[in-house]
N, CA, C and O atoms as a Tinker XYZ file with bonds, in Angstrom:
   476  protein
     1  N      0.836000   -1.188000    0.000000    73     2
     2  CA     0.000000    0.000000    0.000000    64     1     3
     3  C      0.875000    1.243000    0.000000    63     2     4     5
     4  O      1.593000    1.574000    0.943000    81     3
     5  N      0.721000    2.021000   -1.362000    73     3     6
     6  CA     1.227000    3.593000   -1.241000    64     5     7
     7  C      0.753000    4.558000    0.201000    63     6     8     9
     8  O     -0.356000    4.787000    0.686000    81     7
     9  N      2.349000    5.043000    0.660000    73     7    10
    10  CA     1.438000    6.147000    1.509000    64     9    11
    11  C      2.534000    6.984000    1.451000    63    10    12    13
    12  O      3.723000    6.793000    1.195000    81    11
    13  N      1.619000    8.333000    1.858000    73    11    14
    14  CA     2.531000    9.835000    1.718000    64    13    15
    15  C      1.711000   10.355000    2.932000    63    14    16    17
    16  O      0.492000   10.519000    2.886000    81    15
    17  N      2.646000   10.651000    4.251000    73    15    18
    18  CA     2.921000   11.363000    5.337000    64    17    19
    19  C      3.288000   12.162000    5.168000    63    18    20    21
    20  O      4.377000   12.265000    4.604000    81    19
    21  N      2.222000   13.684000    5.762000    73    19    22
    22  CA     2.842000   15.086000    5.685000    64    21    23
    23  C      3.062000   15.753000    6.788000    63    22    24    25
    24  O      2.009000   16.090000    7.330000    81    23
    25  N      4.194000   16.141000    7.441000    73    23    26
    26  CA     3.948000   16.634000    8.864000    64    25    27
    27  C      4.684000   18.243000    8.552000    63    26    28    29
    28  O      5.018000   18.752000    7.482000    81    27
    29  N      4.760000   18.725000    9.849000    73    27    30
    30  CA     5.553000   19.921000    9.490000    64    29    31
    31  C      4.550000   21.254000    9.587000    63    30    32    33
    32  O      4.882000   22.291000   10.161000    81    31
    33  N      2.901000   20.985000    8.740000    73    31    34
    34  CA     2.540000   22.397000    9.451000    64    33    35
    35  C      2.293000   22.612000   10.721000    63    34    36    37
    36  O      2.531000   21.784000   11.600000    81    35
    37  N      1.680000   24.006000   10.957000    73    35    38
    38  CA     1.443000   24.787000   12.156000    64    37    39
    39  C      1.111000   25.617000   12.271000    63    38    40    41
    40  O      0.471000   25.886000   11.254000    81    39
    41  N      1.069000   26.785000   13.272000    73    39    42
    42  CA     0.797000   28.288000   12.870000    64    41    43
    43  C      2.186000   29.136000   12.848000    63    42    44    45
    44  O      3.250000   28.603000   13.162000    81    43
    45  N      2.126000   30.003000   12.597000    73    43    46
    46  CA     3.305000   30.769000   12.264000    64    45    47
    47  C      3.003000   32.428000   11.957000    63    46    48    49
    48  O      1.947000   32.840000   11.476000    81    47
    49  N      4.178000   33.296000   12.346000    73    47    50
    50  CA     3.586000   34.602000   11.875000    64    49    51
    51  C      4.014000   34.751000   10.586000    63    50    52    53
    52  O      4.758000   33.962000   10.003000    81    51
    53  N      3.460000   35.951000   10.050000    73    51    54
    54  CA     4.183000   36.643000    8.691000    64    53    55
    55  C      5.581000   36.836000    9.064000    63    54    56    57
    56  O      6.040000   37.329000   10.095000    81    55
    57  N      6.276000   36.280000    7.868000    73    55    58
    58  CA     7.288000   36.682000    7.677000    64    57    59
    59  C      8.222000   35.517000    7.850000    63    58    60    61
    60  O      9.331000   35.571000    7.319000    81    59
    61  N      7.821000   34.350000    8.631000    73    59    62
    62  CA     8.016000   32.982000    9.587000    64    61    63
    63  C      8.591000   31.970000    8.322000    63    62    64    65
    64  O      8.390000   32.122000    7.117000    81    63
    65  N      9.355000   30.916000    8.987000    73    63    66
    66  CA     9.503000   30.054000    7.940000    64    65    67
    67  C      8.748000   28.461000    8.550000    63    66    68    69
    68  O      8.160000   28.375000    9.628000    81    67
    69  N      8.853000   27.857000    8.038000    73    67    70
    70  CA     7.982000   26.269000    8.662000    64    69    71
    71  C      8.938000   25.000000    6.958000    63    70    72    73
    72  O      9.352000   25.193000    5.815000    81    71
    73  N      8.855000   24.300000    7.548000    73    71    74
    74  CA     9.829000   23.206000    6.798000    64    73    75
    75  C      8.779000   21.931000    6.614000    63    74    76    77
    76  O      8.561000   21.350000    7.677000    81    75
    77  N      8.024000   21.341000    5.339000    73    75    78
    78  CA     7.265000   20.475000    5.782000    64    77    79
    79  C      7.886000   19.658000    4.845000    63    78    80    81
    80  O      8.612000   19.852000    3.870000    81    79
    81  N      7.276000   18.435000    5.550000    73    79    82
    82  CA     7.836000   17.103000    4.970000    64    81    83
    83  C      6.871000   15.789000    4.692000    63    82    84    85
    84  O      5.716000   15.604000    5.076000    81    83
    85  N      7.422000   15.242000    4.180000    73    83    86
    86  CA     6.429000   14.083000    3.233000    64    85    87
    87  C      7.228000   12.574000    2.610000    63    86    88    89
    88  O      7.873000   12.171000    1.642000    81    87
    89  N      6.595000   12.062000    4.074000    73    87    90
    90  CA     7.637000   10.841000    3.517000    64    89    91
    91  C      6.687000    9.776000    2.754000    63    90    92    93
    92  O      5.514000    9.582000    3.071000    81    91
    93  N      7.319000    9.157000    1.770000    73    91    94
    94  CA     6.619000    8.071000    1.001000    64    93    95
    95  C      7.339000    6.749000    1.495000    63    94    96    97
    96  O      8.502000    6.685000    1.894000    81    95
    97  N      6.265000    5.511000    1.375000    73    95    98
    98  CA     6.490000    3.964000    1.340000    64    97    99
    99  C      5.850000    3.205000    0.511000    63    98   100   101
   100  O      5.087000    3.787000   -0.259000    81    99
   101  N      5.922000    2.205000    0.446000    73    99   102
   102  CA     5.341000    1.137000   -0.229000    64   101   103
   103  C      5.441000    1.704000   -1.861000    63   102   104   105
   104  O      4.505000    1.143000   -2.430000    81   103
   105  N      6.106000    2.499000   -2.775000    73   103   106
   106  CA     6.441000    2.947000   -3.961000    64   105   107
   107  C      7.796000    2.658000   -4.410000    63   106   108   109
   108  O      8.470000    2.043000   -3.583000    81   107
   109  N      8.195000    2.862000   -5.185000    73   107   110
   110  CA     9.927000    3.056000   -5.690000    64   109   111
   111  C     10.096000    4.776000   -5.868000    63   110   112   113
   112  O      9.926000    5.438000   -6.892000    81   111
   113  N     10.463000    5.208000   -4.589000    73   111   114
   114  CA    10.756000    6.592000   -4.596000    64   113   115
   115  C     11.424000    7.277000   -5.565000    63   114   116   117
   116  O     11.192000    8.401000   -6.010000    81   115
   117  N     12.312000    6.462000   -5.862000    73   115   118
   118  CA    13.212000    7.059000   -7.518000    64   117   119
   119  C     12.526000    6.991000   -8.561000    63   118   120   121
   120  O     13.195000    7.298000   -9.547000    81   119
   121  N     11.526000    6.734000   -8.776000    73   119   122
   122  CA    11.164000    6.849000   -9.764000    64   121   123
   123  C      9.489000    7.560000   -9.974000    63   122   124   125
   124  O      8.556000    7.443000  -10.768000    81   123
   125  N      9.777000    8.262000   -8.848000    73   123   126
   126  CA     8.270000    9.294000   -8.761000    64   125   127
   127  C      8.727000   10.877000   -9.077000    63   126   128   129
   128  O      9.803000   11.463000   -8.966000    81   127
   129  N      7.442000   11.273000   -9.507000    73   127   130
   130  CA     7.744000   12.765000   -9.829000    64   129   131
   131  C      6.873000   13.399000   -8.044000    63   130   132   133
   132  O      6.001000   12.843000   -7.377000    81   131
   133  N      7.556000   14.624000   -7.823000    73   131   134
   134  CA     6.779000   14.673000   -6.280000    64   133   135
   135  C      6.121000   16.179000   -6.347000    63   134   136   137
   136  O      6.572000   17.075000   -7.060000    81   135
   137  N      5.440000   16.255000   -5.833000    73   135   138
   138  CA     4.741000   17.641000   -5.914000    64   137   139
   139  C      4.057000   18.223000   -4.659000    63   138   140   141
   140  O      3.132000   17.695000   -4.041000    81   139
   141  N      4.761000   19.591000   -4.337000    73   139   142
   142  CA     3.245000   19.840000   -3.361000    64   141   143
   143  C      2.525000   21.101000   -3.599000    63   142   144   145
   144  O      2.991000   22.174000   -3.984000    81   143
   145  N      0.938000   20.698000   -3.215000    73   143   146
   146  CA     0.028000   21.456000   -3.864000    64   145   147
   147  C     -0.430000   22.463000   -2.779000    63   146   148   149
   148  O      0.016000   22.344000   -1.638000    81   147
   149  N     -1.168000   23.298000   -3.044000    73   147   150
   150  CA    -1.731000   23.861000   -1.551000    64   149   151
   151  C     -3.161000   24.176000   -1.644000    63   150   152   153
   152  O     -3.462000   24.763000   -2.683000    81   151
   153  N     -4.109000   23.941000   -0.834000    73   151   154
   154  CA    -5.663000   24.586000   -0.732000    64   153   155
   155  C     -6.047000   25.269000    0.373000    63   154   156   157
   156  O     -6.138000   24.916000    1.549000    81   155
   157  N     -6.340000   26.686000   -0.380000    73   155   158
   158  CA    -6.519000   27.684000    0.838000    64   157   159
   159  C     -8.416000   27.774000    0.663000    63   158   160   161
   160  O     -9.422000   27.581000   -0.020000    81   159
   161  N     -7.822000   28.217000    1.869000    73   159   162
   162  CA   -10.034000   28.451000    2.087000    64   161   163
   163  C    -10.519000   29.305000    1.549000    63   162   164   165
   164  O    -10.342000   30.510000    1.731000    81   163
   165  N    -11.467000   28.570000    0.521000    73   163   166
   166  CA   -12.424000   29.259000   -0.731000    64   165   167
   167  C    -11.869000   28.673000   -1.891000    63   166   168   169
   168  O    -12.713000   28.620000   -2.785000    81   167
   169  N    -10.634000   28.156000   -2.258000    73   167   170
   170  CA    -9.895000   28.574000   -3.546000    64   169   171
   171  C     -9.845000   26.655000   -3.533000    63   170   172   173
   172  O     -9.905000   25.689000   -2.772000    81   171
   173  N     -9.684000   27.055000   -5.042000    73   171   174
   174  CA    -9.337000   25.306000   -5.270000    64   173   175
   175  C     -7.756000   24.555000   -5.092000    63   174   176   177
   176  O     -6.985000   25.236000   -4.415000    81   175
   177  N     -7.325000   23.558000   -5.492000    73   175   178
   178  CA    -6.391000   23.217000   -5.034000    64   177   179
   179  C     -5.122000   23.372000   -5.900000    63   178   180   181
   180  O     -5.189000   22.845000   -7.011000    81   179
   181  N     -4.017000   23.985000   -5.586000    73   179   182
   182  CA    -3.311000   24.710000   -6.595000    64   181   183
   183  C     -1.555000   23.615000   -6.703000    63   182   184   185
   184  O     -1.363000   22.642000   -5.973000    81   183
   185  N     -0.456000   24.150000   -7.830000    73   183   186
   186  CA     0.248000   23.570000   -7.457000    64   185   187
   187  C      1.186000   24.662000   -7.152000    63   186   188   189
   188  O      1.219000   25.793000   -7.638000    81   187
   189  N      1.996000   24.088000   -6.202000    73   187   190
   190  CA     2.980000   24.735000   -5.468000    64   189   191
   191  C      4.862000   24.561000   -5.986000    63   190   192   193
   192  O      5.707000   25.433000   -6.187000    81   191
   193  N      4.935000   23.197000   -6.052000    73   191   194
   194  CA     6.320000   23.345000   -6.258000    64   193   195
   195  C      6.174000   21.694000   -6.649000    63   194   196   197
   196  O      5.416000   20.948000   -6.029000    81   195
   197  N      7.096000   21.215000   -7.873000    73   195   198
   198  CA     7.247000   20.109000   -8.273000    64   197   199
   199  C      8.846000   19.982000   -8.674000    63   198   200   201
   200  O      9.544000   20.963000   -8.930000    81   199
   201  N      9.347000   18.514000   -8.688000    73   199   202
   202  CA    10.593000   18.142000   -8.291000    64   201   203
   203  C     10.738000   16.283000   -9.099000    63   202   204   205
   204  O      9.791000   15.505000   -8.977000    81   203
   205  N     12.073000   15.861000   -9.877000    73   203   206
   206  CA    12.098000   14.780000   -9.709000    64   205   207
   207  C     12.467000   14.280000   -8.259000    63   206   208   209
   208  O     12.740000   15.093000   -7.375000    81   207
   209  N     12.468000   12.886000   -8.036000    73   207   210
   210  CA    12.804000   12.486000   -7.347000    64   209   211
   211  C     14.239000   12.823000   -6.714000    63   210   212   213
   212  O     14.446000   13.079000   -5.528000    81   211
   213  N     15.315000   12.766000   -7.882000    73   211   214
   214  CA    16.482000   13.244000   -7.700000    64   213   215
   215  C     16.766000   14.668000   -7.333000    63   214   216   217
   216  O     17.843000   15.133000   -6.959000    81   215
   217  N     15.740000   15.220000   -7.484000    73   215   218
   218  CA    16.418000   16.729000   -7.219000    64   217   219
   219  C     16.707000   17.587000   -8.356000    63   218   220   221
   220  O     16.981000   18.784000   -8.268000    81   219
   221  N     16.635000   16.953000   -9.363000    73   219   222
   222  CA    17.768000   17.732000  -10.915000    64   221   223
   223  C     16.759000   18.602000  -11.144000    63   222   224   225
   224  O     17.146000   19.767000  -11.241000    81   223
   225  N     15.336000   18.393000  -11.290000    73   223   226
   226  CA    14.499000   19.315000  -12.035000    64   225   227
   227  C     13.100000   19.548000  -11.455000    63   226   228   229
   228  O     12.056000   18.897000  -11.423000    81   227
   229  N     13.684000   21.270000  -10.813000    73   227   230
   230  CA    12.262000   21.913000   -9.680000    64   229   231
   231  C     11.691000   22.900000  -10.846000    63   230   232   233
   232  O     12.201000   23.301000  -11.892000    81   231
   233  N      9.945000   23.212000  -10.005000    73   231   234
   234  CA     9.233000   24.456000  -11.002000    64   233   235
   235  C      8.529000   24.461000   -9.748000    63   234   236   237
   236  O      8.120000   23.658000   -8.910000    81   235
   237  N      8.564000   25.985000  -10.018000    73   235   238
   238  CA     7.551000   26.428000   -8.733000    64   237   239
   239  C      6.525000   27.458000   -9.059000    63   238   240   241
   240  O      6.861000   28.214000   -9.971000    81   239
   241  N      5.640000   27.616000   -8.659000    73   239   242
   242  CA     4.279000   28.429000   -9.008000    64   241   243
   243  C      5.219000   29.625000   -9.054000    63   242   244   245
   244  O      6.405000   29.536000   -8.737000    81   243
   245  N      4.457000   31.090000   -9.587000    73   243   246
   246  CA     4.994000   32.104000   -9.437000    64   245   247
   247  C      5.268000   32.520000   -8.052000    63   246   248   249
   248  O      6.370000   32.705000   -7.535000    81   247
   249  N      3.850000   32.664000   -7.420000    73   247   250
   250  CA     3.942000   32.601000   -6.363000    64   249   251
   251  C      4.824000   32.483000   -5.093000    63   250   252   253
   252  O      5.174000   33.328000   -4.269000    81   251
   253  N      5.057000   31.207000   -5.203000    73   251   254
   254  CA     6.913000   30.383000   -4.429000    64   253   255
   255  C      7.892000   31.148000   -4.734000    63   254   256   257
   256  O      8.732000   31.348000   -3.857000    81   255
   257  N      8.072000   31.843000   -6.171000    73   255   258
   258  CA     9.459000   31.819000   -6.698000    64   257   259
   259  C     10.252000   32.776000   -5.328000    63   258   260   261
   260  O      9.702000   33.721000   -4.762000    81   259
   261  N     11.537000   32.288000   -5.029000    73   259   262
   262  CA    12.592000   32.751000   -4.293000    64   261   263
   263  C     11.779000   32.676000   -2.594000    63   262   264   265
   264  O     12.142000   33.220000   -1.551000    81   263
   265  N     11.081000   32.154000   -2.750000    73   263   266
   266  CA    10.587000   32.064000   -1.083000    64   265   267
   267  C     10.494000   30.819000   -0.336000    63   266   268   269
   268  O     10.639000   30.699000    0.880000    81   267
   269  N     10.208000   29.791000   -1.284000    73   267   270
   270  CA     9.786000   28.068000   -0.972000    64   269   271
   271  C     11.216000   27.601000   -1.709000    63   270   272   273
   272  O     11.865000   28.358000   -2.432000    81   271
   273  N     11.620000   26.121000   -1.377000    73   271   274
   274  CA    12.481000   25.902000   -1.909000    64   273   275
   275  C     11.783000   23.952000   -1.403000    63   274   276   277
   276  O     11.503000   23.482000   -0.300000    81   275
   277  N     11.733000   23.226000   -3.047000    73   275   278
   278  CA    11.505000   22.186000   -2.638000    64   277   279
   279  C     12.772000   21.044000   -2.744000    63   278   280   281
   280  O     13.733000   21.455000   -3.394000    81   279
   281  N     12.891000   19.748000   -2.223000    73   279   282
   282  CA    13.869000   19.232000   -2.066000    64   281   283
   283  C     13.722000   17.637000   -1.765000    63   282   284   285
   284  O     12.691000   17.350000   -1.157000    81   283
   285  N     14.434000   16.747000   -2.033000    73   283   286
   286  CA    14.489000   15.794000   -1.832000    64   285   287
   287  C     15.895000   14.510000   -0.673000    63   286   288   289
   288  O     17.095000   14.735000   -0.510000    81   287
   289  N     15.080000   13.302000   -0.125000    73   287   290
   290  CA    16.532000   13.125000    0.894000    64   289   291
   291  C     15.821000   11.310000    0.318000    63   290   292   293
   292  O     14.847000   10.675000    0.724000    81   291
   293  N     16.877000   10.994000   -0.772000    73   291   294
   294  CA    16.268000    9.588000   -1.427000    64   293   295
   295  C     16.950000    8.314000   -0.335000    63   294   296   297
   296  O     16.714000    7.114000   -0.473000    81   295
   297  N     17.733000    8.849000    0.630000    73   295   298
   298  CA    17.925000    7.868000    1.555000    64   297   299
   299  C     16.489000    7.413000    2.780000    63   298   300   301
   300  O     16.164000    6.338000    3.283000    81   299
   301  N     15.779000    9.181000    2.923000    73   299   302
   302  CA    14.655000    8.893000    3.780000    64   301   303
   303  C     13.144000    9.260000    3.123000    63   302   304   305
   304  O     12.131000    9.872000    3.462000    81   303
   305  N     13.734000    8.352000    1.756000    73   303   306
   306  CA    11.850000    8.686000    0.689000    64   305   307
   307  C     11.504000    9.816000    1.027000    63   306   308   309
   308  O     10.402000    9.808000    1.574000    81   307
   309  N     12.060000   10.991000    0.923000    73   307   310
   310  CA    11.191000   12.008000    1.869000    64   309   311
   311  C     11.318000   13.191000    0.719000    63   310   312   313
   312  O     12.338000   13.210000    0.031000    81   311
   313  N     10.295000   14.165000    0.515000    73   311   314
   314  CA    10.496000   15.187000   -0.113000    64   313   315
   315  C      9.686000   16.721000    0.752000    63   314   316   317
   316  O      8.515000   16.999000    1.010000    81   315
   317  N     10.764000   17.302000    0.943000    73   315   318
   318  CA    10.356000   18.718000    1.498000    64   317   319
   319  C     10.138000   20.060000    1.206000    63   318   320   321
   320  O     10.758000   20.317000    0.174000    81   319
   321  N      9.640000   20.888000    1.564000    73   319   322
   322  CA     9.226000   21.546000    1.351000    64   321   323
   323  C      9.555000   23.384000    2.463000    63   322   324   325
   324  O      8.688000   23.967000    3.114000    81   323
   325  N     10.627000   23.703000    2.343000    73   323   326
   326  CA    11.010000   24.785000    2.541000    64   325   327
   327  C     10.465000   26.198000    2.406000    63   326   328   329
   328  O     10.811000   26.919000    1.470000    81   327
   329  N      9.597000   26.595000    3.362000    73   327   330
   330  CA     8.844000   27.949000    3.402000    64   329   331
   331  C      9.484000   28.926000    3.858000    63   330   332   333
   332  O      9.815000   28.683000    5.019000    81   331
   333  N      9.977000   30.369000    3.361000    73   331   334
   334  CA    10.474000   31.309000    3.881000    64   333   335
   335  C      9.582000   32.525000    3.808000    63   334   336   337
   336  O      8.761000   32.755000    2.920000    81   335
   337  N      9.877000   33.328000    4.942000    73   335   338
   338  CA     8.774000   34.549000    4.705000    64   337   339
   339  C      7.356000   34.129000    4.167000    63   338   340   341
   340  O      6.824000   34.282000    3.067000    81   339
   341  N      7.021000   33.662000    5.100000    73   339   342
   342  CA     5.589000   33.298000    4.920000    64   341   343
   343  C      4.577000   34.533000    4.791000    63   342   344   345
   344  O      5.060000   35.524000    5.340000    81   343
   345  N      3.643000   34.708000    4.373000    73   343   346
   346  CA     2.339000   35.552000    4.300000    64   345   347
   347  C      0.906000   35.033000    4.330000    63   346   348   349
   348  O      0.724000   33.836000    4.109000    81   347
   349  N     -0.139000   35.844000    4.587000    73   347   350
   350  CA    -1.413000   35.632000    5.258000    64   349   351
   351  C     -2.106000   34.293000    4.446000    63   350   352   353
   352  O     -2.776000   33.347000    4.861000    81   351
   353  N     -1.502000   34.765000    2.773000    73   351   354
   354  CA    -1.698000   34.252000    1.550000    64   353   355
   355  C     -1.462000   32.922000    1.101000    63   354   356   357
   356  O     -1.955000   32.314000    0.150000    81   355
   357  N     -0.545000   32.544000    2.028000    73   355   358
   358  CA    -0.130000   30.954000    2.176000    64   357   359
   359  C     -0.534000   30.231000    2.996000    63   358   360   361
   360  O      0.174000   29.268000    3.292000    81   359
   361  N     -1.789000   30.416000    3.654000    73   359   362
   362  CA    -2.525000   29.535000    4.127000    64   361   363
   363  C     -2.943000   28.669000    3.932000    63   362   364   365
   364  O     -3.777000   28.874000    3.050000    81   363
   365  N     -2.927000   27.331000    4.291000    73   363   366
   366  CA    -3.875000   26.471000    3.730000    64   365   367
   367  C     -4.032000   25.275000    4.230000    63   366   368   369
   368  O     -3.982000   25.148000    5.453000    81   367
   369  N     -4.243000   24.202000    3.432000    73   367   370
   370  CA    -3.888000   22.496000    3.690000    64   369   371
   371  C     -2.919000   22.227000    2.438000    63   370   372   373
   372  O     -3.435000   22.339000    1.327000    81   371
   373  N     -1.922000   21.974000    2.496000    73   371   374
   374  CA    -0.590000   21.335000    1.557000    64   373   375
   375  C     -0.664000   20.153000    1.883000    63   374   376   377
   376  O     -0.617000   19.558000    2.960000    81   375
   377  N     -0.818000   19.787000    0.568000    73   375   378
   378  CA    -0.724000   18.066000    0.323000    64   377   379
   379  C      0.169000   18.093000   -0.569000    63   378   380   381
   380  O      0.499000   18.987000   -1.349000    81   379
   381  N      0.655000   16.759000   -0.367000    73   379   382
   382  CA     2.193000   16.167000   -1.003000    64   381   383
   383  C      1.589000   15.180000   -2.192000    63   382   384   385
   384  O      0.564000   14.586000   -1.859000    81   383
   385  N      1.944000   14.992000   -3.162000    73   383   386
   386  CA     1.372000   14.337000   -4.718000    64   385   387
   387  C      2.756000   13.382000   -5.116000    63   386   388   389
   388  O      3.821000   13.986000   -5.237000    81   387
   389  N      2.732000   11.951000   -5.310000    73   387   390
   390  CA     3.528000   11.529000   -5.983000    64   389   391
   391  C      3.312000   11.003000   -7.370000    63   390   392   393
   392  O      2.648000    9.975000   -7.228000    81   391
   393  N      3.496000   11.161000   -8.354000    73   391   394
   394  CA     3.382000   10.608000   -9.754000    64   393   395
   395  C      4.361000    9.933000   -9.676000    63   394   396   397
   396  O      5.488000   10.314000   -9.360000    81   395
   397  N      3.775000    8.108000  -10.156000    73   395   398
   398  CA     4.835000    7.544000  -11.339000    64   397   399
   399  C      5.623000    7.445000  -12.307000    63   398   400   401
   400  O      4.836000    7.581000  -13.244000    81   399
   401  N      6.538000    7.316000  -12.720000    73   399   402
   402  CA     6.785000    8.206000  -13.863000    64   401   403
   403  C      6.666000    7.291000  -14.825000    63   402   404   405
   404  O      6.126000    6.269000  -14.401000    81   403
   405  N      6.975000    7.250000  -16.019000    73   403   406
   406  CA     6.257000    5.874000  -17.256000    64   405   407
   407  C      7.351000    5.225000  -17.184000    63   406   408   409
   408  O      8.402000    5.846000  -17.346000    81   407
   409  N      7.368000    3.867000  -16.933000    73   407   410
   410  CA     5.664000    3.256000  -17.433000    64   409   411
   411  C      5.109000    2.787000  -15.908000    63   410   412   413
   412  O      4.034000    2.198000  -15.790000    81   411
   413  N      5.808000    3.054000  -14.970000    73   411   414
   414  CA     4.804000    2.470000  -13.455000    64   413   415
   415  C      3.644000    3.446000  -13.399000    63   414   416   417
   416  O      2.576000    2.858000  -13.225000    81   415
   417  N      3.553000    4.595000  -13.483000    73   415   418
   418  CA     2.100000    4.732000  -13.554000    64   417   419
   419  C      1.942000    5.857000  -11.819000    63   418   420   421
   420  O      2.789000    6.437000  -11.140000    81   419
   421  N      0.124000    5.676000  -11.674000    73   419   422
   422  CA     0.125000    6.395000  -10.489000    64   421   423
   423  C      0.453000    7.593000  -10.072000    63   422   424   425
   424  O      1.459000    8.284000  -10.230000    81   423
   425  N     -0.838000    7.785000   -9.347000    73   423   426
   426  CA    -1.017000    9.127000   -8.352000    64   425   427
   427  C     -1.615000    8.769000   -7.066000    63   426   428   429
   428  O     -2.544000    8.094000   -6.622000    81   427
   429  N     -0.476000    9.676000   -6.589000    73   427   430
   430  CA    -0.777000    9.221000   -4.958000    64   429   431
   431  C     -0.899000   10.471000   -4.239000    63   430   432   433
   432  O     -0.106000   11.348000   -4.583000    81   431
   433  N     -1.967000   10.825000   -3.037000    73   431   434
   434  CA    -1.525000   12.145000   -2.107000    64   433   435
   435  C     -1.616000   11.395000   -1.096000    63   434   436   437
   436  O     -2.043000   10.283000   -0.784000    81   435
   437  N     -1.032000   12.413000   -0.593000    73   435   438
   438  CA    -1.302000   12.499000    1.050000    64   437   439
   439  C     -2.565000   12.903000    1.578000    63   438   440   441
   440  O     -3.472000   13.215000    0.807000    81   439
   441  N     -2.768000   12.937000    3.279000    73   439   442
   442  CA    -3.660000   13.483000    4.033000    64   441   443
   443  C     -3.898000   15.147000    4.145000    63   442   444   445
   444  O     -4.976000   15.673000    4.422000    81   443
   445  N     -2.722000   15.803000    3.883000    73   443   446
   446  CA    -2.696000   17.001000    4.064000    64   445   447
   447  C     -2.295000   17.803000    5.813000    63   446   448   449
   448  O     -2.747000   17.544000    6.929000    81   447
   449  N     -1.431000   18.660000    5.419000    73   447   450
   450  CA    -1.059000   18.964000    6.473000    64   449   451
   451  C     -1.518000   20.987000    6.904000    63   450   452   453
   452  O     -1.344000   21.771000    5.971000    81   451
   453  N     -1.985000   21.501000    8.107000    73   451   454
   454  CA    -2.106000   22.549000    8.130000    64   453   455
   455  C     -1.528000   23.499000    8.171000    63   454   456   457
   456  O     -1.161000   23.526000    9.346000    81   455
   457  N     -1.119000   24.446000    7.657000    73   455   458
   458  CA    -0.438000   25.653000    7.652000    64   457   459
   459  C     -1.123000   27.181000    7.541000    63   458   460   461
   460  O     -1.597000   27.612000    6.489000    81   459
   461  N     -1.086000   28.206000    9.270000    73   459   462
   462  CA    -1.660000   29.066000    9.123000    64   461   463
   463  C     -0.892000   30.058000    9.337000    63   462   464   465
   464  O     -0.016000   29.942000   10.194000    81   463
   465  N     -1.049000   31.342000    8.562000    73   463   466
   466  CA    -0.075000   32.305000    8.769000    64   465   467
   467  C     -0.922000   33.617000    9.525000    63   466   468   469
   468  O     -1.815000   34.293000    9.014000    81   467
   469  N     -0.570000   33.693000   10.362000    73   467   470
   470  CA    -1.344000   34.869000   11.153000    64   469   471
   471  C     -0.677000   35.755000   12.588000    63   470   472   473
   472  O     -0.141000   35.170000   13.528000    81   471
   473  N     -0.764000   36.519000   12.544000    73   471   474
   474  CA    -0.054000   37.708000   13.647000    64   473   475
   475  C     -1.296000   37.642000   14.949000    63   474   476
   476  O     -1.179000   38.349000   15.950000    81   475
């Protein structure tokens, strides 16, 4: 059974950083594409920052650019997610997404983890 564990949110003020993480099992971690998305209240579910497995090749919403930094540790299946200077605007539930890559196939999320930014 695929699973993706997200821990790491919390509350936090503006300006704050928070580090979340997302470990995968039961997959072949090397060979997933990883992504995390975010859903803030009202808005649908967006993407945030995507990554191979290896690390070689990140894209990040406009949004992220120079503030989030995503990342990978293929010894602990784990792919993270680096928040700097947070704002009100990055609120949400972040869920972690793994794609297969061809030909294994698959999409997997997580539970979702909370992240609130507020003074």
């Amino acid at each position: 059974q695929v699973q993706l564990v997200e821990s790491g949110g919390g509350l936090v003020q503006p300006g704050g950083s928070l580090r979340l993480s997302c470990v995968v099992s039961g997959f072949r971690f090397t060979v997933l594409t990883l992504s995390w998305y975010r859903q803030s209240p009202g808005k649908e579910r967006e993407l945030v920052a995507t990554t191979t497995a290896s690390g070689g090749t990140t894209t990040y919403a406009d949004s992220a650019k120079g503030r989030f930094t995503i990342s990978t540790d293929t010894s602990k299946n784990t792919v993270y997610l680096q928040m700097n200077n947070l704002g009100a605007e990055d609120t949400g539930v972040y869920y972690c997404n793994g794609k297969g890559d061809w030909p294994y196939g698959g999409d997997f999320w997580g539970q979702g983890t909370q992240v609130t930014v507020t003074s």
